[in-house]
Each structure stands twice: as structure tokens, then as C-alpha cells.
Coordinates of C-alpha atoms and ligand atoms in Angstrom, one line a residue:
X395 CA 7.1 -139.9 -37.6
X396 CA 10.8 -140.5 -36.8
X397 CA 13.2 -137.4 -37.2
X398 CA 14.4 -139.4 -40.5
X399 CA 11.3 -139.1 -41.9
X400 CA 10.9 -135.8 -40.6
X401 CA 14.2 -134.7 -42.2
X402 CA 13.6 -136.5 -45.0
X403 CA 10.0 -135.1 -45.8
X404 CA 11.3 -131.6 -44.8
X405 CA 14.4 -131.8 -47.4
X406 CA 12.4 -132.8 -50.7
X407 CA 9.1 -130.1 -49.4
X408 CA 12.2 -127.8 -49.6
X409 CA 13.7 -128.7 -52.7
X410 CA 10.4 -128.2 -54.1
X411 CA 9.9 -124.6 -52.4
X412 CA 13.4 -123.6 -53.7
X413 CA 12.3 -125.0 -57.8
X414 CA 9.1 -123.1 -57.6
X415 CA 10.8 -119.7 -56.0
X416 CA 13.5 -120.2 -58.5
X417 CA 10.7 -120.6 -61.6
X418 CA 8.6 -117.4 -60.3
X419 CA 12.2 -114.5 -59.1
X420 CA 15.0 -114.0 -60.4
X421 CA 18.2 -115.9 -58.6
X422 CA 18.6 -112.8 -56.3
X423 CA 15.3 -112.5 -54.6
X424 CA 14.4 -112.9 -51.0
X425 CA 12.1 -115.6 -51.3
X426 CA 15.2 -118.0 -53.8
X427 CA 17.9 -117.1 -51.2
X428 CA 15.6 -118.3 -48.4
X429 CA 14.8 -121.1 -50.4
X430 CA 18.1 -121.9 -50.8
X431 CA 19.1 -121.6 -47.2
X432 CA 16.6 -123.9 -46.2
X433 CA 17.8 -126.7 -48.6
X434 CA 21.4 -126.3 -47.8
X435 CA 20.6 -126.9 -43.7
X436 CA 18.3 -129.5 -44.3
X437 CA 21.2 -131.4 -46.7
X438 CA 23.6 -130.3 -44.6
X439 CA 21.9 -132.0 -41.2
X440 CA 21.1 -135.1 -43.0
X441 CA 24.7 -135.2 -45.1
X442 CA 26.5 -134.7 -41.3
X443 CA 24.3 -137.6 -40.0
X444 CA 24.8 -140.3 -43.0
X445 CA 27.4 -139.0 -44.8
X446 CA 25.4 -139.0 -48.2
X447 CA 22.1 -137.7 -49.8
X448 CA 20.5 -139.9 -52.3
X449 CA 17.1 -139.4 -53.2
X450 CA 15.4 -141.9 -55.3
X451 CA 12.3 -141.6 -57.2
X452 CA 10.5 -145.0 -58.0
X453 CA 7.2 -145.6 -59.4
X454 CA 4.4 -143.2 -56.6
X455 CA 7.4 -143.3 -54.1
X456 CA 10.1 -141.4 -52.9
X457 CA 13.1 -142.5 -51.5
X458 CA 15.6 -140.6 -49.3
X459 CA 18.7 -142.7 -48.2
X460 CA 17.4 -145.8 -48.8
X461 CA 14.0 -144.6 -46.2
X462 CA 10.8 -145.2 -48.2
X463 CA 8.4 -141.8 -47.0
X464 CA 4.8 -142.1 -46.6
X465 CA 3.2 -138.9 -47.9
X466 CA 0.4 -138.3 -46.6
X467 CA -2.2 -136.0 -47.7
X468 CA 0.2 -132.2 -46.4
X469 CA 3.3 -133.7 -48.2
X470 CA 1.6 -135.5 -50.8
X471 CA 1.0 -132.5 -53.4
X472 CA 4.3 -131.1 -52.7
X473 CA 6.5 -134.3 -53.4
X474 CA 4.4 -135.2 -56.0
X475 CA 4.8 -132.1 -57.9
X476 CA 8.6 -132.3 -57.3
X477 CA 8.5 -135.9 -58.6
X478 CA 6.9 -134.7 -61.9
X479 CA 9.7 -131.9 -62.0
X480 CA 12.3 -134.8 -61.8
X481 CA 10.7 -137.1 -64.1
X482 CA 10.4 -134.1 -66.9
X483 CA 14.0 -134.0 -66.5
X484 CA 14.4 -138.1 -66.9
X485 CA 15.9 -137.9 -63.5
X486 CA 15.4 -141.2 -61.1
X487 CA 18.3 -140.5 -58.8
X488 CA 19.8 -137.8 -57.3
X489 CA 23.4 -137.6 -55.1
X490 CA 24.5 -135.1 -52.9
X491 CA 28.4 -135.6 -52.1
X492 CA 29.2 -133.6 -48.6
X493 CA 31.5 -131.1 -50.9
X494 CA 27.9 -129.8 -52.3
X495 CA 28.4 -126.0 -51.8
X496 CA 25.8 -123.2 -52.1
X497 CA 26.9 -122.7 -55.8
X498 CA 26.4 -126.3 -56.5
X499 CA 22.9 -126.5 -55.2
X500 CA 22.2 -123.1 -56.9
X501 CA 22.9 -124.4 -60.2
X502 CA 21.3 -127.6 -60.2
X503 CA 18.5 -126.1 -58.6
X504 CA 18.1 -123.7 -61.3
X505 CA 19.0 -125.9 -64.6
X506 CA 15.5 -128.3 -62.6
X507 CA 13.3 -125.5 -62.2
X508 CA 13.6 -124.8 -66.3
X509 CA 11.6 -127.0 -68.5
X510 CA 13.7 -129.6 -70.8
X511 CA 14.7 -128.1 -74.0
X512 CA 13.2 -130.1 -76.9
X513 CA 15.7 -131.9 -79.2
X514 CA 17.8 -133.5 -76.5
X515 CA 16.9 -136.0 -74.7
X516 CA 16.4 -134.3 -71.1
X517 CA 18.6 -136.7 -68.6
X518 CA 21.4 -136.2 -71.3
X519 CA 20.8 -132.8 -71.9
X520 CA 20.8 -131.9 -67.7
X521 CA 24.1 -134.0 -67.6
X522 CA 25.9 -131.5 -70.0
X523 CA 24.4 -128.6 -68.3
X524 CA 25.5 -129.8 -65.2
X525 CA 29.3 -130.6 -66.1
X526 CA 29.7 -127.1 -68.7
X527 CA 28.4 -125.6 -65.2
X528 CA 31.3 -126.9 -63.2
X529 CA 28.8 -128.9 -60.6
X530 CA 30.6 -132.1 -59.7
X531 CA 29.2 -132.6 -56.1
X532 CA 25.4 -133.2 -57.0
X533 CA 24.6 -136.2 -59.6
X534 CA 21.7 -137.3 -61.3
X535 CA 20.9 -140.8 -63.0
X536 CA 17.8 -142.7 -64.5
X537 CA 15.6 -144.9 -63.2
X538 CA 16.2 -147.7 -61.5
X539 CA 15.3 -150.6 -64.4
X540 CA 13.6 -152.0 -61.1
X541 CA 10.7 -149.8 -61.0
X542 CA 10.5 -149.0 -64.8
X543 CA 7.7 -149.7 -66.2
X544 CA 5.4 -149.6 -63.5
X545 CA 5.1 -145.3 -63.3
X546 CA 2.0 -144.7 -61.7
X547 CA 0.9 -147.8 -61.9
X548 CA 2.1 -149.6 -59.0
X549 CA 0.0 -147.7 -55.9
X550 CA -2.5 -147.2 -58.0
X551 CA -3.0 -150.7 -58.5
X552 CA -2.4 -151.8 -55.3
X553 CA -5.3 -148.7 -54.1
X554 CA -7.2 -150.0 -57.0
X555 CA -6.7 -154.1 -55.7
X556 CA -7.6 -153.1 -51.5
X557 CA -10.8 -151.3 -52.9
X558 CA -12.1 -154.0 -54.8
X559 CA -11.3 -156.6 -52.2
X560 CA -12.7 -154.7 -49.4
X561 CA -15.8 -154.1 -51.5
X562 CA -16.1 -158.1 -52.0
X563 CA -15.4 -158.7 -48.1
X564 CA -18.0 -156.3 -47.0
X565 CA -20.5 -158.0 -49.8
X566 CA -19.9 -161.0 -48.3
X567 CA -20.0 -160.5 -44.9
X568 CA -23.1 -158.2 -45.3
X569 CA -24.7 -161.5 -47.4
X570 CA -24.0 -163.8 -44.4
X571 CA -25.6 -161.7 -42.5
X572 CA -28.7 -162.4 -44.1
X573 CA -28.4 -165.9 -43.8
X574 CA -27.8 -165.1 -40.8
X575 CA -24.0 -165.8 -40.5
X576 CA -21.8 -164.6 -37.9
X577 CA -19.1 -162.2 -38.8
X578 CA -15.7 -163.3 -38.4
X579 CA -13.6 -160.9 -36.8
X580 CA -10.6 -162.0 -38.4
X581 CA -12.0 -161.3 -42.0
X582 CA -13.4 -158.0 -40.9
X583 CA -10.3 -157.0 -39.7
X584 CA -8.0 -157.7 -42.2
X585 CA -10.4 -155.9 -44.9
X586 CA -10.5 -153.0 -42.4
X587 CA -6.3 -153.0 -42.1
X588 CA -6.2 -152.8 -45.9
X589 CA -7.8 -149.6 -46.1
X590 CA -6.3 -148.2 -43.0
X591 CA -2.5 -149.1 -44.8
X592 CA -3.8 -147.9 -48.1
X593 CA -5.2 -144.6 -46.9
X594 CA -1.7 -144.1 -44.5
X595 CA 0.3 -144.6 -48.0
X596 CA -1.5 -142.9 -50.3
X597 CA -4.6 -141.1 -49.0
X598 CA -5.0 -138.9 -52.5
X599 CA -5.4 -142.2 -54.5
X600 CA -7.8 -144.1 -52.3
X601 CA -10.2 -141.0 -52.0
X602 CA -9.9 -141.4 -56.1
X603 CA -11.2 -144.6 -55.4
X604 CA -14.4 -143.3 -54.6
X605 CA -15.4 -142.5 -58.2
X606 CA -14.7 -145.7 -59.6
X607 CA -17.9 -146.5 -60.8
X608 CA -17.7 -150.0 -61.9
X609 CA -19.5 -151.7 -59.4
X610 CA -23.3 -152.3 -59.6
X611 CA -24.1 -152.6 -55.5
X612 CA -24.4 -149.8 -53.6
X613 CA -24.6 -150.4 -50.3
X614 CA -21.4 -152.3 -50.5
X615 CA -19.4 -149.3 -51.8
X616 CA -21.3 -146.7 -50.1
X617 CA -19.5 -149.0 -46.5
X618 CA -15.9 -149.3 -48.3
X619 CA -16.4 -145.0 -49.4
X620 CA -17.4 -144.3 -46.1
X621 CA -14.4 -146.4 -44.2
X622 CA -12.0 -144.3 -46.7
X623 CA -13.1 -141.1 -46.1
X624 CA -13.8 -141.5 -42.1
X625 CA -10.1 -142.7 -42.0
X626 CA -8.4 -140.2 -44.2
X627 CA -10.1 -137.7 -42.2
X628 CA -9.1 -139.6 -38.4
X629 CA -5.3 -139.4 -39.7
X630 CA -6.0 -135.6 -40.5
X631 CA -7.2 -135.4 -36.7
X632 CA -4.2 -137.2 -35.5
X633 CA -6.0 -140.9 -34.5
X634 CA -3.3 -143.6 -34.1
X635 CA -3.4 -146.6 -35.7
X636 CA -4.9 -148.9 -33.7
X637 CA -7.9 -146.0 -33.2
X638 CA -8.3 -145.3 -37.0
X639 CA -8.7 -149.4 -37.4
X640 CA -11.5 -149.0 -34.8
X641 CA -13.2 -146.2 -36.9
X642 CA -12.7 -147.9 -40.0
X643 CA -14.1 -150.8 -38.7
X644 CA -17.1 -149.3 -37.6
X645 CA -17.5 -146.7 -40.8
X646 CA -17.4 -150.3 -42.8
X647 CA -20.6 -151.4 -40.7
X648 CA -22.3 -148.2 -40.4
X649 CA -25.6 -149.1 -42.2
X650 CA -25.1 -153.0 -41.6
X651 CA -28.5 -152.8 -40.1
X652 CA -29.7 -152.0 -43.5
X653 CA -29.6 -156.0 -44.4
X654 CA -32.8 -156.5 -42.4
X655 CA -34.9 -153.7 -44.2
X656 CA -36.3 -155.2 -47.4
X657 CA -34.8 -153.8 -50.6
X658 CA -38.3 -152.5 -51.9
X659 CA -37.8 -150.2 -49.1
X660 CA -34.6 -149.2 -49.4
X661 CA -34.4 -149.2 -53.0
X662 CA -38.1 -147.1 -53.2
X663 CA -38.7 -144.4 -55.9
X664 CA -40.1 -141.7 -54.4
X665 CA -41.2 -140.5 -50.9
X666 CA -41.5 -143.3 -47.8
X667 CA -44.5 -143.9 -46.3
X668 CA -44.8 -143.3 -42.2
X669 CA -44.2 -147.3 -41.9
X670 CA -41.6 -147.3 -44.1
X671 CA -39.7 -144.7 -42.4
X672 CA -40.0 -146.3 -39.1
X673 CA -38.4 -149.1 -40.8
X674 CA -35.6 -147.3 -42.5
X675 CA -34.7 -145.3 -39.1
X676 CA -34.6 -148.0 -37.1
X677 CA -31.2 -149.7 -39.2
X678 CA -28.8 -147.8 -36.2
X679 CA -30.6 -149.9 -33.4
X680 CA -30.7 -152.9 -35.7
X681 CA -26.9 -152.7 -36.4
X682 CA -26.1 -152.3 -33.2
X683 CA -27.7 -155.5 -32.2
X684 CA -26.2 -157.3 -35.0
X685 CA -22.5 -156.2 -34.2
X686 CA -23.2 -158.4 -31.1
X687 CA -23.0 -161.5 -33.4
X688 CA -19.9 -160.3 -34.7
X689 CA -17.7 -163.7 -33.8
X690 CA -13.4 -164.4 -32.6
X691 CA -12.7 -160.7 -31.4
X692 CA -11.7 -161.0 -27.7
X693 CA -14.1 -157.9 -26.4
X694 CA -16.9 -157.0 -28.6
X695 CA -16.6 -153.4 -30.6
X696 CA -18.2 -151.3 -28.2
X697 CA -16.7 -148.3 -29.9
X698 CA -17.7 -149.6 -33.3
X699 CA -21.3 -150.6 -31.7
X700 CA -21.8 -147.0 -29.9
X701 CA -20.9 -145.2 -33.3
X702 CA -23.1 -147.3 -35.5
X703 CA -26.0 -146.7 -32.6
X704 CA -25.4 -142.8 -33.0
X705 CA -24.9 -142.3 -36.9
X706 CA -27.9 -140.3 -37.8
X707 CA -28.3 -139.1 -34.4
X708 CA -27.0 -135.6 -35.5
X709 CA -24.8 -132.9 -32.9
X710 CA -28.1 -131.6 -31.7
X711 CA -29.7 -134.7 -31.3
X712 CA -32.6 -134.2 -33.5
X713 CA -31.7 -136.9 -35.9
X714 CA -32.7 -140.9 -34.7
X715 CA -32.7 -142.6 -32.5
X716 CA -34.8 -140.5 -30.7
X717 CA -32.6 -139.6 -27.2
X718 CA -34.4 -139.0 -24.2
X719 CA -31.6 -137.9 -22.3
X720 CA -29.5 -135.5 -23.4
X721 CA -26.0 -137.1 -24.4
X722 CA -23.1 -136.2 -26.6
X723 CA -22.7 -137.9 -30.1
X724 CA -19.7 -139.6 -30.3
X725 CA -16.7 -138.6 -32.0
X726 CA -16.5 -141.7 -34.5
X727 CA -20.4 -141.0 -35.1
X728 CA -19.8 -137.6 -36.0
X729 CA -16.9 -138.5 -38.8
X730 CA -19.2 -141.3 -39.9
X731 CA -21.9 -138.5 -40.4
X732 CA -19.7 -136.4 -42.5
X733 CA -17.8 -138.4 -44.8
X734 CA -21.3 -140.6 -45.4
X735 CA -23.2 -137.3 -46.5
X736 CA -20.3 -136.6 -48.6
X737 CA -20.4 -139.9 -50.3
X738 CA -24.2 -139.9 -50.4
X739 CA -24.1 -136.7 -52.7
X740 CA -21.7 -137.4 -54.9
X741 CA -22.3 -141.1 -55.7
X742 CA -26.4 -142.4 -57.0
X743 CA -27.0 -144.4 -54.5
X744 CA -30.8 -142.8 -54.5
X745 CA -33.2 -142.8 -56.6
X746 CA -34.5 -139.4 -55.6
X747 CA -31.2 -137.2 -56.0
X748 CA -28.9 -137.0 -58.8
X749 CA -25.4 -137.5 -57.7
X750 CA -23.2 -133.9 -57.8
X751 CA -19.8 -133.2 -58.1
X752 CA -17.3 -133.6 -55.1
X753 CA -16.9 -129.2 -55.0
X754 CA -21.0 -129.0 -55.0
X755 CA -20.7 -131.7 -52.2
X756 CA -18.0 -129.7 -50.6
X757 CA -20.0 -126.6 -50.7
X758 CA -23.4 -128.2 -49.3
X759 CA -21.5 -129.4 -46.1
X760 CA -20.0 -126.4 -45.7
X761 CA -23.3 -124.6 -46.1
X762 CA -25.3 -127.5 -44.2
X763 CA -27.3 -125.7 -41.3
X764 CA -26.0 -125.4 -37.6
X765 CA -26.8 -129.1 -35.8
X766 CA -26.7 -131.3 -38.6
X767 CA -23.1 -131.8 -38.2
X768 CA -19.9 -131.1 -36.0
X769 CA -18.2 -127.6 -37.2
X770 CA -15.4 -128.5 -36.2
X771 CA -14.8 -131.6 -38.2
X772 CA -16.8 -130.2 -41.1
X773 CA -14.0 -127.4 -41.2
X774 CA -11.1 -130.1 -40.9
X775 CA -12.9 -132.4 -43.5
X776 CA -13.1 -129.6 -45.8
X777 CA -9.4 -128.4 -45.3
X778 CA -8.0 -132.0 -45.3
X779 CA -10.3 -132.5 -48.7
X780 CA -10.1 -128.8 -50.7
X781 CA -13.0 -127.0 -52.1
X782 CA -12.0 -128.9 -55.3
X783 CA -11.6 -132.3 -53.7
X784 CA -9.1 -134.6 -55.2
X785 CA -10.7 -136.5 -58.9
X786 CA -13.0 -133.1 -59.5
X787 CA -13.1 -132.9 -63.2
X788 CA -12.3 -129.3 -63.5
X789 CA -12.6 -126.7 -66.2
X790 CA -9.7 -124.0 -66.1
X791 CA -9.4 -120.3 -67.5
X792 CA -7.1 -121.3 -69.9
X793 CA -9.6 -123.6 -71.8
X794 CA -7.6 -127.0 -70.5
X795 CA -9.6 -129.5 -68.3
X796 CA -8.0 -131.3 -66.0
X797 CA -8.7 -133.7 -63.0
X798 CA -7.8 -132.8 -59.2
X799 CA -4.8 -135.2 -58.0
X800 CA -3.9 -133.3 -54.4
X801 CA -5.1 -130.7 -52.2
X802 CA -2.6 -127.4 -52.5
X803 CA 0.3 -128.1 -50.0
X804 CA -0.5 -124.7 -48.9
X805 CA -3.3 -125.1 -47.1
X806 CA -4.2 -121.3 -47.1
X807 CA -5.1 -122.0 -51.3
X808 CA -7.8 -124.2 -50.8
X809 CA -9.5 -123.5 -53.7
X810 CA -6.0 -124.1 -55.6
X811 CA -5.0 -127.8 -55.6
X812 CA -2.9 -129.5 -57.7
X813 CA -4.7 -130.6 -61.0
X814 CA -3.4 -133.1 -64.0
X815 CA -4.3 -131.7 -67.6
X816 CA -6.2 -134.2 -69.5
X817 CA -6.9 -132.1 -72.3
X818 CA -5.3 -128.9 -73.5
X819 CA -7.3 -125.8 -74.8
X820 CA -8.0 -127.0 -78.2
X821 CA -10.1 -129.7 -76.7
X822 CA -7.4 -132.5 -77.3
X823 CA -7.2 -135.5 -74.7
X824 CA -3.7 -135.3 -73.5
X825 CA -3.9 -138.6 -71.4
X826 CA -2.1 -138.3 -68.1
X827 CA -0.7 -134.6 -69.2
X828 CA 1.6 -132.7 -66.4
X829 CA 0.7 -131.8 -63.0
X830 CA -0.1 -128.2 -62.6
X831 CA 0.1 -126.3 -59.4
X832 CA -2.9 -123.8 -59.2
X833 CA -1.2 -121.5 -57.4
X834 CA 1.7 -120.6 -60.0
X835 CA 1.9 -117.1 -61.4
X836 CA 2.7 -115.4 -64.5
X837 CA 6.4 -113.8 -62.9
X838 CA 5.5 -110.9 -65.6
X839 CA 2.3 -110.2 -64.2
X840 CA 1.9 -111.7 -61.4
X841 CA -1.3 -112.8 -61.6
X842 CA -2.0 -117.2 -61.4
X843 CA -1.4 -119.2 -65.0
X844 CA -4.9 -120.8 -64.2
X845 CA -7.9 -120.6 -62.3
X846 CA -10.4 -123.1 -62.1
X847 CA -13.7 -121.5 -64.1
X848 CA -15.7 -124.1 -63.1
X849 CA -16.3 -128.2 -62.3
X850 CA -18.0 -130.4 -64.5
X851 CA -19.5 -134.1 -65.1
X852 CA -16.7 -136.4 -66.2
X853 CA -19.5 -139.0 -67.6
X854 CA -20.1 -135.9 -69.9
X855 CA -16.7 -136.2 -70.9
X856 CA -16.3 -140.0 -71.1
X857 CA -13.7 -139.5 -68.7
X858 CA -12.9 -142.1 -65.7
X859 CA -11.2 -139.7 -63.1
X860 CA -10.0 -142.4 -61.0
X861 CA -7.6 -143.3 -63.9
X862 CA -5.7 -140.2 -63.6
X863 CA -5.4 -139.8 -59.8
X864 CA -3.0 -142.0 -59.4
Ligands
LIG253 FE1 -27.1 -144.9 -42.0
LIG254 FE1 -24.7 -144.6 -44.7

């Protein structure tokens, strides 16, 4: 990250900080004033550099001097929820003038951190507030007519778009195969770089993806889940680019070896015999031998081959391949692992296990016995996902329902994420209601507005989650 996007990141995560202090204490607590401070040296810094603070919202983005930021998966839940607090307000632009004093910010902070009044409409109603207030050096303004129109829509199409594409390259490629078709590298690779961009831009949305349930072959979307999640989850670790393509690449191929075991196999009800199983745990050595006919890369994949050798071969080695030699599973293998045990339970792919929701999934990694997979990474899966992991259909204490959109920026509230109300207590379907943060208290009492009672199963519901995470 450059120190623009740093700065930039930092000042909007602040202004949010400051909102939520300024909703929960009075103007002269602690926690406001440092809130306060923050924002006015982050503006300050950036208004001394460029002269200007304009902050833009448009569409799932943000804008800050004319620099488009990337949330990723720590920022996301944070800017989003400040984007919601602008938008209730009508707001689409924001100047800061270098007069801006504390008073200024102070003022527009708090007149933001209130709900809109009914009656008026809220830009208009803000704008007189702002000017009977005296604040001349901070400005607001709609929308840009450029991005109307397309609220919400716009990444969530474009995650919505790269998912079904890669879905139909991996088909494809996985079909050839049978027909015993090379694979170009150049097709691979661009389906690969979709995801990785996708999952850079907007991480939350793409792991939505992963409950769209509209297409009817598995192992196709099982490969696109698992690329998803296995990136997502490399970022979190801190893998560059060109090392979070490699992964991807070989999470989209993991189970390519699968194409040579007949479908009666794969697709059995029930247990598998001792010749079936043979057959089944031998996909890693057969995928390994087919990413050798993978054609037009200038080396082969040898990272990509070693991990989809080593998939099942567990941290303790007592998966398959059988090792006879002790060796250390790879690091790719072990992500690949994780996230494809995650996507296994929640998706029904098999015939022998009902799928469960994402927090059971969660929970059963968590609790999954020493050896089967790395700690380490099932901690940083399980922090970079939450214990509600984002499109949980969720039942709160209140009596609304909602649908997980982010992990809690805090990451010390992992069982308090960000959640979208879908319907409110009385049972009525609110559509794409407000963003809640879990972690917001009652300032009388002090104790949180809403807990999560408990999950549920959106098909119950007749409710497509994926809709509402974007
Ligand atoms: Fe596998
Ligand atoms: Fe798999």
C-alpha cells in the first residue's frame, strides 16, 4: 500500500471511529476527544500534502482525492459502515477546506453520527444544520449522477460476472480434459487473475459468492469456491500477487484428477467400497500427472503440481498419498485443505452429509482434531473469516434476521460482525435494510443493541444471501 492509501484508509477508519464514539458518549468523553484528535491529524497531514480533502462515495467504492481504495477484508466493515452512515444522510461528497477547525469537524461529526429526522429530506435537512451551525469549511453534496443508479450493484455484479465466468472456464477446461485436451495456460490464467482482482477489491462479496446456489455442477464450483477462499485467505497471510495467482491457480485444479474417476464413483450414495476408495485417493497423483499436460506456460507449475500432489496429505501425514519419508506439507496444500473442508461442509456436494451453515463449518475446523490441519492457518482462516462468516443468515436477540456482510473491524469481536437486517422483529422482509454493527451498545445501559441468538437455513427462509452481501 502506498502512504496515500495508507492515509487515505486511515482518515475514513477514523471518521468512522469518531461517528461511532460520538453515537455511544457524550461530546466530552475521552474516547470522542481522542476520536476527534485522530481525525483532525489525519485531515490535517493529508490537507498539508494536497491542499484539499474530498471524499467521494460511489456505488461499493470510496474515493479520497480522487484515489480509488481497495478495502480489503480489515477496512472493509469499517468503511462500509461509514458509507451507510453517509448514504442515510444522502451524502455522496464530502469537502474539507484547510480552514476546517476542531469546532468544524466536531459539528459535522456530530449532526452524521444522529439519524436523519423524518419529514425532511436528509441531504437538505444536514445542509441547514450545517449552515444554522456556523460550519462553512466542511461541505457535503449528492451523488455524483455518474454512479446513481448503480448502489450496490456495480461490484456486486462484476463479483457476480468473474464467478460465473470462472465457473464456465474451469467446466470447460475440466471437460477437455476428458477428451483429453490440453490446458491452455493462457485461459487458465486469465480465469485465475479474475478471482485474484475480484478477491483484492472486494474479498466480503466474492466469499458471498460461495452461496450462490444456482449452478447444478459441483465439482466446477467446489474448484472456483476453493480458489476464492484459498486466496482471500493468502492476502490475509500477506502473499503477493504474483504468489496468490500461483495458489489460485492451483486451488482451481486441486481435484482436477477427479475427471478420470468415473462419476458412479464419485457421485456414490453411501459408503465406497476398498476399490473404490483406492480409486478416489489416488485423484492427487492423477492431477499431478495431468498438470504436466497443462500447454503455453514457459516452466510448468511446479508449485501448483506439488500442492495438488499434497492436498489430502494432512500436517501429520496420515492423509494420502501415503509418504514414506517423512516430509512437510506444503504451505499452498495446507490452505487448499482448509478452505476445501470449509466449502465441502457448507455446500451439498455429497450425498452422505447435509450441507451446514458457514458458523457450524467455522466451529468444526476450529474443533477439527490435532493433525488434520495446520493451527496456525486454521486460526488465521477463522479470524480473517469470523465465527459468523460473512452471508450467515443470522437470528438476532432483538427478533430481526439479518445476513452477515463483514467481519467486525475489530478483530477482538469475532463473534460480532457486521450484519444487514433483512427482516425486522415483526417478521417483515425489509429487503436490503441498514447495516448494523454488532458491537454497538445501548449508551444507557451499556450493554450491545443485538446479539446474535442463533444461525439458521436461509432456504428455510426463501432467502438468497448472496443478494444482500453485496
Ligand atoms: Fe481433493
Ligand atoms: Fe476438493
Amino acid at each position: 500500500m502506498t502512504g496515500a492509501q495508507t492515509d487515505s484508509t486511515a482518515i475514513l477508519a477514523a471518521i468512522y471511529g469518531a461517528v461511532r464514539a460520538l453515537q455511544l458518549y457524550p461530546a466530552e468523553n475521552e474516547v470522542v476527544k481522542r476520536g476527534l484528535k485522530e481525525v483532525r491529524e489525519l485531515a490535517d497531514r493529508i490537507l498539508a500534502h494536497e491542499g484539499g480533502l474530498s471524499v467521494w462515495v460511489a456505488g461499493n467504492y470510496m474515493f479520497v482525492n480522487d484515489l480509488q481504495l481497495r478495502l480489503d477484508l480489515h477496512d472493509y466493515a469499517s468503511l462500509a459502515a461509514l458509507r451507510e452512515v453517509l448514504r442515510g444522510h444522502g451524502v455522496g461528497r464530502m469537502e474539507v477546506d484547510p480552514k476546517a477547525g476542531d469546532e468544524d469537524w466536531q459539528t459535522f461529526l456530530g449532526l452524521i453520527a444522529t439519524d436523519p429526522a423524518p419529514g425532511q429530506p436528509p441531504l437538505d435537512a444536514l445542509h441547514s444544520a450545517l449552515e444554522s451551525k456556523g460550519v462553512t469549511h466542511i461541505t457535503i453534496g449528492p451523488p455524483s449522477p455518474l454512479f446513481e443508479g448503480s448502489e450496490g450493484e456495480q461490484s456486486g455484479e462484476a463479483a457476480r460476472r468473474t464467478y460465473t465466468r470462472s465457473v464456465k472456464v474451469a467446466r470447460e477446461m475440466m471437460e477437455g480434459l476428458v477428451l483429453g485436451k490440453a490446458i491452455g495456460a493462457r485461459r487458465a490464467e486469465r480465469a485465475v487473475l479474475a478471482v485474484v482482482d475480484q478477491v483484492l477489491q472486494e474479498p466480503a462479496t466474492m466469499i458471498g459468492m460461495l452461496t450462490l446456489r444456482d449452478f447444478d455442477d459441483h465439482s466446477y464450483v467446489h474448484s472456483v469456491n476453493v480458489s476464492i477462499l484459498s486466496v482471500a485467505l493468502g492476502d490475509y497471510l500477506g502473499l503477493n500477487r504474483e504468489q496468490l495467482f500461483e495458489l489460485g491457480f492451483a486451488a482451481l485444479f486441486h481435484d482436477i484428477g477427479k475427471v478420470l474417476i468415473p462419476a458412479s464413483v464419485l457421485n456414490k450414495m453411501g459408503w465406497l467400497n476398498d476399490e473404490e476408495w483406492r480409486l478416489v485417493s489416488q485423484h492427487p497423483d492423477f492431477g499431478l500427472l495431468m498438470l504436466f499436460n497443462v500447454e503455453g506456460f514457459a516452466d510448468l507449475p511446479y508449485r501448483a503440481m506439488l500442492a495438488v500432489y499434497e492436498h489430502h496429505m494432512k500436517p501429520d501425514l496420515s492423509g494420502y498419498p501415503r509418504v514414506i519419508r517423512r516430509r512437510r506439507q506444503g504451505l499452498f496444500a495446507r490452505i487448499i485443505a482448509l478452505t476445501e473442508a470449509y466449502d465441502a461442509a457448507i455446500s451439498n456436494y455429497s450425498k452422505q452429509f447435509l450441507p451446514c451453515s458457514p458458523d457450524e463449518a467455522i466451529r468444526q475446523l476450529r474443533e477439527a482434531e490435532t493433525g488434520a490441519y495446520d493451527k496456525v492457518l486454521t486460526r488465521a482462516f477463522v479470524n480473517m473469516m469470523g465465527i459468523f462468516p460473512v452471508a450467515t443468515l443470522v437470528i438476532l436477540d432483538t427478533g430481526e434476521m439479518g445476513v452477515v456482510v463483514a467481519p467486525n473491524p475489530n478483530p477482538k469481536a469475532l463473534s460480532r460482525p457486521l450484519v444487514r437486517i433483512v427482516a425486522t422483529a415483526d417478521g417483515e422482509r425489509v429487503g436490503d435494510g441498514p447495516i448494523r454493527d454488532l458491537t454497538e451498545r445501548d449508551p444507557d445501559t451499556g450493554q450491545y443493541r443485538r446479539t446474535i441468538a442463533r444461525s439458521s437455513d436461509p432456504a428455510r427462509y426463501g432467502i438468497n444471501v448472496a443478494d444482500h452481501v453485496a
